[in-house]
Amino acid sequence: MRPSGRQLNEMRPVSIETGFTKHAEGSCLIKVGDTHVLCTATIEDRVPPFIKGTGLGWVTAEYGMLPRATNTRMRREASSGKQGGRTVEIQRLIGRALRAGVDRVALGERQITVDCDVLQADGGTRCASITGGWVALRLAVNKLMKAGDVHIDPLLDPVSAVSCGIYAGQPVLDLDYPEDSEAGVDGNFIMTGSGKLIEVQMSAEGSVFSRDQMNELMDLAAKGAVELAEMQKAASK
Amino acid sequence: MRPSGRQLNEMRPVSIETGFTKHAEGSCLIKVGDTHVLCTATIEDRVPPFIKGTGLGWVTAEYGMLPRATNTRMRREASSGKQGGRTVEIQRLIGRALRAGVDRVALGERQITVDCDVLQADGGTRCASITGGWVALRLAVNKLMKAGDVHIDPLLDPVSAVSCGIYAGQPVLDLDYPEDSEAGVDGNFIMTGSGKLIEVQMSAEGSVFSRDQMNELMDLAAKGAVELAEMQKAASK
Amino acid sequence: MRPSGRQLNEMRPVSIETGFTKHAEGSCLIKVGDTHVLCTATIEDRVPPFIKGTGLGWVTAEYGMLPRATNTRMRREASSGKQGGRTVEIQRLIGRALRAGVDRVALGERQITVDCDVLQADGGTRCASITGGWVALRLAVNKLMKAGDVHIDPLLDPVSAVSCGIYAGQPVLDLDYPEDSEAGVDGNFIMTGSGKLIEVQMSAEGSVFSRDQMNELMDLAAKGAVELAEMQKAASK
Amino acid sequence: MRPSGRQLNEMRPVSIETGFTKHAEGSCLIKVGDTHVLCTATIEDRVPPFIKGTGLGWVTAEYGMLPRATNTRMRREASSGKQGGRTVEIQRLIGRALRAGVDRVALGERQITVDCDVLQADGGTRCASITGGWVALRLAVNKLMKAGDVHIDPLLDPVSAVSCGIYAGQPVLDLDYPEDSEAGVDGNFIMTGSGKLIEVQMSAEGSVFSRDQMNELMDLAAKGAVELAEMQKAASK
Amino acid sequence: MRPSGRQLNEMRPVSIETGFTKHAEGSCLIKVGDTHVLCTATIEDRVPPFIKGTGLGWVTAEYGMLPRATNTRMRREASSGKQGGRTVEIQRLIGRALRAGVDRVALGERQITVDCDVLQADGGTRCASITGGWVALRLAVNKLMKAGDVHIDPLLDPVSAVSCGIYAGQPVLDLDYPEDSEAGVDGNFIMTGSGKLIEVQMSAEGSVFSRDQMNELMDLAAKGAVELAEMQKAASK
Amino acid sequence: MRPSGRQLNEMRPVSIETGFTKHAEGSCLIKVGDTHVLCTATIEDRVPPFIKGTGLGWVTAEYGMLPRATNTRMRREASSGKQGGRTVEIQRLIGRALRAGVDRVALGERQITVDCDVLQADGGTRCASITGGWVALRLAVNKLMKAGDVHIDPLLDPVSAVSCGIYAGQPVLDLDYPEDSEAGVDGNFIMTGSGKLIEVQMSAEGSVFSRDQMNELMDLAAKGAVELAEMQKAASK
């Protein structure tokens, strides 16, 4: 019934190739089906002004799409002179999500910037960015710990994200683009490896939904979160 | 226990003064406690390019805060040369929320722009904007119907929004600023008068939450939505 | 003969509601007929670089119009990415006008920013901004003096502004929008309560005027300035 | 008594070299003392949207200063990404001034853009721009008439501008930079060759002035306007 | 003698993986040593205004670097609000280079945009972009010809680019980053597969060079161009 | 055969008027035929952050064209909000060219900014800017040496630039606009007075060229460089 032939509660194949670029302190190319995102983590000693001198660390994120990551070419944001509303919204979400999984005292007064650049898009780019972004973050933190710059692990539990929605009247896990563009209701669920919630965003443009539907989607998301956490751990060992 | 002395499930006093400005097709000043938002609705015949010729209508929103709506003066966005990420995120949310309650076929090929400008802020400005924005929209649509330009009412059910959060370990309804700045977990719940969900955004910066906590907040939100819908209907009769 | 039925030398009804917002050190909502402007004054310890260390104070102003303050909706300046020429011109005028009435030595090395935001426009918004802006400034200075931060009153004489013009061949005081859009010649007159001039701007787009006409308008303006100064004093006691 | 040794009512030497650039339909280099402005007039068939189809013409102006026109280098506006407030204010003034002297029906539905670029500044650049800008406009209109594109002369009377101010307690004509930077009160007077007023801008930053002082300055300005009109006519014959 | 141990006239290993992204009409990931560039070609029916109706085609290019493509993170251009001077210069160069190898009559009135996004940088990104960009262009044109939209092949001869420079006193082919940052003189040579020149840019910041040195570098470049053309042909068959 | 009747190897008449503006530390108006560029050099004590404390000096350049320097009016870059790609490319070129002729140790830790503003354009504006810019730089350095601020002359050899191209099948020196707009191949050659090369940029939009053609153009350029250096020395004595 799903265009891809997947089961209702079946995710797309996921692969995470670490060390995709040589300069970043942590990097991976995450593929969730045909959605491919290059995630890099950069460690810097400077922190934003509002936490200077507090001893706390900071994690932030930026998001971008290559102009032809999509079916028709989108205008390059660098050339149009500003990041669009969607981009701003997504990168703020990624940053909040990753920070929720960080012990900022243990990280110490430094900043890690996670860049998520979509090379190819097929639905769920923000979720792939969070899942892959955490792996890049994990690798960068590993480097800090190996170097003795950080002593207590500031990352306790993986942070991942998955989308769910009502497609053709059925709750489905991990929407691809054909599903996403049809679904009346969908949501992004950001969770920890141990099943705690970090952020839930459900939305129904031009429609409404019930609490029962919401609960069905949350059940699917919980299943996805467990699977993603396993892959994140395996990739970033 | 709450700084304001309110019950856990008690909203702030709400007032909605319609016709606050004379030029707009619909307008109101909504006060939710000390949060005051001026909402205006503007009807235009032109629609965005992507729906031209479809016969469908469009509802969009813009949001702004006066520089000294807050405790310390913020830089004026017009002078800094762009809308900040928070502003962009909020106005996209308001637009989606209001569109969800509109029958775009019945509205016909025209656009209604809802401007929400915060004159004074004390927490919950995006929720007050949605609640008051719907009233401005309702008044503008009334005018279209009275003039015979629209025949079937495109607004079936009020759309309102309320925030809930975990404050001092307790779930509370309608956070004011002192609560909002302390709450580890909070959410914005956009609902219809008949209790359907339009959008749910729950977030825990630097923290996590459980499904039980989520359900408690949703119960509070449902109570708030009923009360707000009554006030919206009374104000826009 | 005037659309509003006023006498040639009769101003519109003026009201000044102080304390309109709770956060600002000084605030008022001034209504000059159907022109409504929210004025707030913000005190900050930092001053612009060019007076740092001089012991002198600074007063500056910013001006904005809500998108639907006018008969047809104007594009929001924050979203178009810059303040238009008219806005820049007006806010520079307000700043100069208010500074002319300030003893900057007595004020001491601090800055007061006066924000004038037009909620509803019906002609004469820059004049209402100056008149109301002075009241907000007065209230903020009162607070500084009460707190013992300023010892000699830096505001000697109220600063107000009024427009005059030639409408239907006759010199009239305080143009409203229907008059303003027809008048070939008009001017803005910024004066002190004791009748001194601070700034005069007379202009005739597509036309010319004589010194006699100029003198007639200045006589009207002098009358208006006296009336406005009384109201400013009464409001800010 | 004046730094330059001039009489109180004596202008600086003025020269107007027409045809300074070969591409523009009209051009001149105007020198008012050490203030040098290159003015060009460009004729285009397109008009701004708001007069399309009305048969009326339009005259507009742009103003710029080369970065090292002044004593210390100013940042290039093209590189800082926007025109400053002062620039915007001045170019709007030039445009209004020139339009006031144009019969827009006689001009016909075309636009003339007058560019005023300051090569060297020594006070009074906006006045020199208006005076020289009119000459460039005159030359462009001459070309239109010679070509038979315009039949009735749309320029009746020269438009010129001069500044006056109170320097060292005395009213003086045509302030140069050393005077301008000291003068408490000054004004720009835009007049026609026959002594009519187009725009008056008097201002006293940090000071006030009386009607008597204003009248003294206007007498000086009237003298200057007559002299400038003669030079404009001689140059653009 | 070279940091990489290469011969003076030895290029880095080059690989070209076509079809790297699924949406673009042509795409490849080109690796020149550790410099990795993703090139995509997008076909559109619209052309720039200045060739509308001429029947001629257009090829243009855009260039970007991911923020952490380099050793230290660079600010994202989309977020800084404009493309830097270096970016603008490079993308104009790529566009000119590719256009020089296109028969624009044979292409017909359509535009092909080549996006070159650097995933990892190690010197010579603009040259890799041109070499890989031509492959993406070739693949897109193949698609047009297969579909019968283009009948005569508009691409006659491959266009490739290579850098050469004086490193440690010796002329070397294909500078990597360690060489590039030391070389006093270097150049970019854009050539066709048959050895014709398209563009030569030689530069010596803080130094000078002789015609003899220039000729030595051109000999090296000619060798490189032959090798690159072979690889381009093999990859895009 | 050339539109101007010049010999193939004949430059346009060149004049260099020094001291064209009074404020700059060095200035000249260079005329190369009908191309007129005003060049000014500004000395400042501050240097860019990346050389602070190194004791080295810096030379940088900015380039602009007045809107009506060209045959049809171009949009003013200050008003369009950014410098176009061509402008950015040219001013980077001028800066590199001038720096190549400067002993930055001898200059000492200060910055000289050379502004090149095109008053009238007829081809070759970037070359005229470099040639005239060096004269302005020379005059500013003379002032530094006369004041005893610089002891060893940091300018050894004049830096000049000239364009050459293939026009109507023949190699010609110093292209004017009619030639430039027809030439399939052209180049800019930046050289020292003693015949050394600083930068070579040859390009063939929509065409290709051979090494023989390249050598012919370089022979012409060498002739031009000698002539220009003589004029630069004469002007800046």
PDB file of N, CA, C and O in Angstrom, chain C residues 157-158 190-198 218 221-223 225-226 229, chain D residues 208-211:
ATOM      1  N   ASP C 157      11.577  72.633  28.557  1.00  0.00           N
ATOM      2  CA  ASP C 157      10.402  73.151  27.887  1.00  0.00           C
ATOM      3  C   ASP C 157       9.862  72.021  27.006  1.00  0.00           C
ATOM      4  O   ASP C 157      10.656  71.353  26.333  1.00  0.00           O
ATOM      5  N   PRO C 158       8.571  71.801  26.980  1.00  0.00           N
ATOM      6  CA  PRO C 158       8.060  70.733  26.102  1.00  0.00           C
ATOM      7  C   PRO C 158       8.415  70.985  24.637  1.00  0.00           C
ATOM      8  O   PRO C 158       8.512  72.135  24.206  1.00  0.00           O
ATOM      9  N   ILE C 190       8.140  72.328  14.436  1.00  0.00           N
ATOM     10  CA  ILE C 190       8.510  71.777  15.734  1.00  0.00           C
ATOM     11  C   ILE C 190       8.894  72.940  16.625  1.00  0.00           C
ATOM     12  O   ILE C 190       9.771  73.744  16.265  1.00  0.00           O
ATOM     13  N   MET C 191       8.202  73.041  17.745  1.00  0.00           N
ATOM     14  CA  MET C 191       8.380  74.225  18.572  1.00  0.00           C
ATOM     15  C   MET C 191       8.474  73.850  20.044  1.00  0.00           C
ATOM     16  O   MET C 191       8.103  72.752  20.443  1.00  0.00           O
ATOM     17  N   THR C 192       8.936  74.803  20.841  1.00  0.00           N
ATOM     18  CA  THR C 192       8.947  74.597  22.290  1.00  0.00           C
ATOM     19  C   THR C 192       7.680  75.211  22.880  1.00  0.00           C
ATOM     20  O   THR C 192       6.981  75.989  22.220  1.00  0.00           O
ATOM     21  N   GLY C 193       7.438  74.874  24.138  1.00  0.00           N
ATOM     22  CA  GLY C 193       6.267  75.412  24.820  1.00  0.00           C
ATOM     23  C   GLY C 193       6.297  76.928  24.918  1.00  0.00           C
ATOM     24  O   GLY C 193       5.246  77.585  24.972  1.00  0.00           O
ATOM     25  N   SER C 194       7.487  77.510  24.894  1.00  0.00           N
ATOM     26  CA  SER C 194       7.573  78.971  24.995  1.00  0.00           C
ATOM     27  C   SER C 194       7.667  79.625  23.625  1.00  0.00           C
ATOM     28  O   SER C 194       8.051  80.782  23.509  1.00  0.00           O
ATOM     29  N   GLY C 195       7.336  78.884  22.583  1.00  0.00           N
ATOM     30  CA  GLY C 195       7.187  79.510  21.275  1.00  0.00           C
ATOM     31  C   GLY C 195       8.454  79.620  20.441  1.00  0.00           C
ATOM     32  O   GLY C 195       8.445  80.240  19.376  1.00  0.00           O
ATOM     33  N   LYS C 196       9.548  79.025  20.887  1.00  0.00           N
ATOM     34  CA  LYS C 196      10.754  79.040  20.081  1.00  0.00           C
ATOM     35  C   LYS C 196      10.654  77.956  18.999  1.00  0.00           C
ATOM     36  O   LYS C 196       9.989  76.930  19.187  1.00  0.00           O
ATOM     37  N   LEU C 197      11.377  78.162  17.902  1.00  0.00           N
ATOM     38  CA  LEU C 197      11.357  77.196  16.808  1.00  0.00           C
ATOM     39  C   LEU C 197      12.520  76.210  16.943  1.00  0.00           C
ATOM     40  O   LEU C 197      13.636  76.611  17.300  1.00  0.00           O
ATOM     41  N   ILE C 198      12.279  74.967  16.643  1.00  0.00           N
ATOM     42  CA  ILE C 198      13.344  73.955  16.641  1.00  0.00           C
ATOM     43  C   ILE C 198      13.617  73.488  15.216  1.00  0.00           C
ATOM     44  O   ILE C 198      14.755  73.350  14.807  1.00  0.00           O
ATOM     45  N   MET C 218       2.919  79.744   9.816  1.00  0.00           N
ATOM     46  CA  MET C 218       3.666  79.811  11.068  1.00  0.00           C
ATOM     47  C   MET C 218       2.815  80.384  12.198  1.00  0.00           C
ATOM     48  O   MET C 218       2.971  79.996  13.353  1.00  0.00           O
ATOM     49  N   ALA C 221       0.760  77.501  13.380  1.00  0.00           N
ATOM     50  CA  ALA C 221       1.578  76.536  14.114  1.00  0.00           C
ATOM     51  C   ALA C 221       1.843  77.017  15.529  1.00  0.00           C
ATOM     52  O   ALA C 221       1.810  76.240  16.493  1.00  0.00           O
ATOM     53  N   ALA C 222       2.077  78.321  15.670  1.00  0.00           N
ATOM     54  CA  ALA C 222       2.367  78.866  16.997  1.00  0.00           C
ATOM     55  C   ALA C 222       1.178  78.642  17.933  1.00  0.00           C
ATOM     56  O   ALA C 222       1.337  78.290  19.113  1.00  0.00           O
ATOM     57  N   LYS C 223      -0.027  78.833  17.403  1.00  0.00           N
ATOM     58  CA  LYS C 223      -1.226  78.573  18.203  1.00  0.00           C
ATOM     59  C   LYS C 223      -1.283  77.100  18.640  1.00  0.00           C
ATOM     60  O   LYS C 223      -1.524  76.771  19.801  1.00  0.00           O
ATOM     61  N   ALA C 225       1.137  74.962  18.939  1.00  0.00           N
ATOM     62  CA  ALA C 225       2.218  74.583  19.853  1.00  0.00           C
ATOM     63  C   ALA C 225       1.863  74.904  21.294  1.00  0.00           C
ATOM     64  O   ALA C 225       2.171  74.143  22.222  1.00  0.00           O
ATOM     65  N   VAL C 226       1.204  76.047  21.492  1.00  0.00           N
ATOM     66  CA  VAL C 226       0.802  76.427  22.857  1.00  0.00           C
ATOM     67  C   VAL C 226      -0.181  75.393  23.416  1.00  0.00           C
ATOM     68  O   VAL C 226      -0.044  74.926  24.559  1.00  0.00           O
ATOM     69  N   ALA C 229       1.572  72.022  24.195  1.00  0.00           N
ATOM     70  CA  ALA C 229       2.449  72.078  25.373  1.00  0.00           C
ATOM     71  C   ALA C 229       1.624  71.940  26.652  1.00  0.00           C
ATOM     72  O   ALA C 229       2.038  71.272  27.610  1.00  0.00           O
TER      73      ALA C 229
ATOM     74  N   VAL D 208      17.587  76.388  19.694  1.00  0.00           N
ATOM     75  CA  VAL D 208      16.298  76.874  19.181  1.00  0.00           C
ATOM     76  C   VAL D 208      16.552  78.174  18.429  1.00  0.00           C
ATOM     77  O   VAL D 208      17.637  78.729  18.474  1.00  0.00           O
ATOM     78  N   PHE D 209      15.522  78.646  17.721  1.00  0.00           N
ATOM     79  CA  PHE D 209      15.680  79.917  17.022  1.00  0.00           C
ATOM     80  C   PHE D 209      14.339  80.659  16.994  1.00  0.00           C
ATOM     81  O   PHE D 209      13.280  80.081  17.255  1.00  0.00           O
ATOM     82  N   SER D 210      14.422  81.943  16.667  1.00  0.00           N
ATOM     83  CA  SER D 210      13.217  82.781  16.687  1.00  0.00           C
ATOM     84  C   SER D 210      12.748  83.057  15.252  1.00  0.00           C
ATOM     85  O   SER D 210      13.486  82.843  14.290  1.00  0.00           O
ATOM     86  N   ARG D 211      11.542  83.596  15.134  1.00  0.00           N
ATOM     87  CA  ARG D 211      11.044  83.943  13.794  1.00  0.00           C
ATOM     88  C   ARG D 211      11.856  85.070  13.182  1.00  0.00           C
ATOM     89  O   ARG D 211      12.025  85.132  11.963  1.00  0.00           O
TER      90      ARG D 211
END
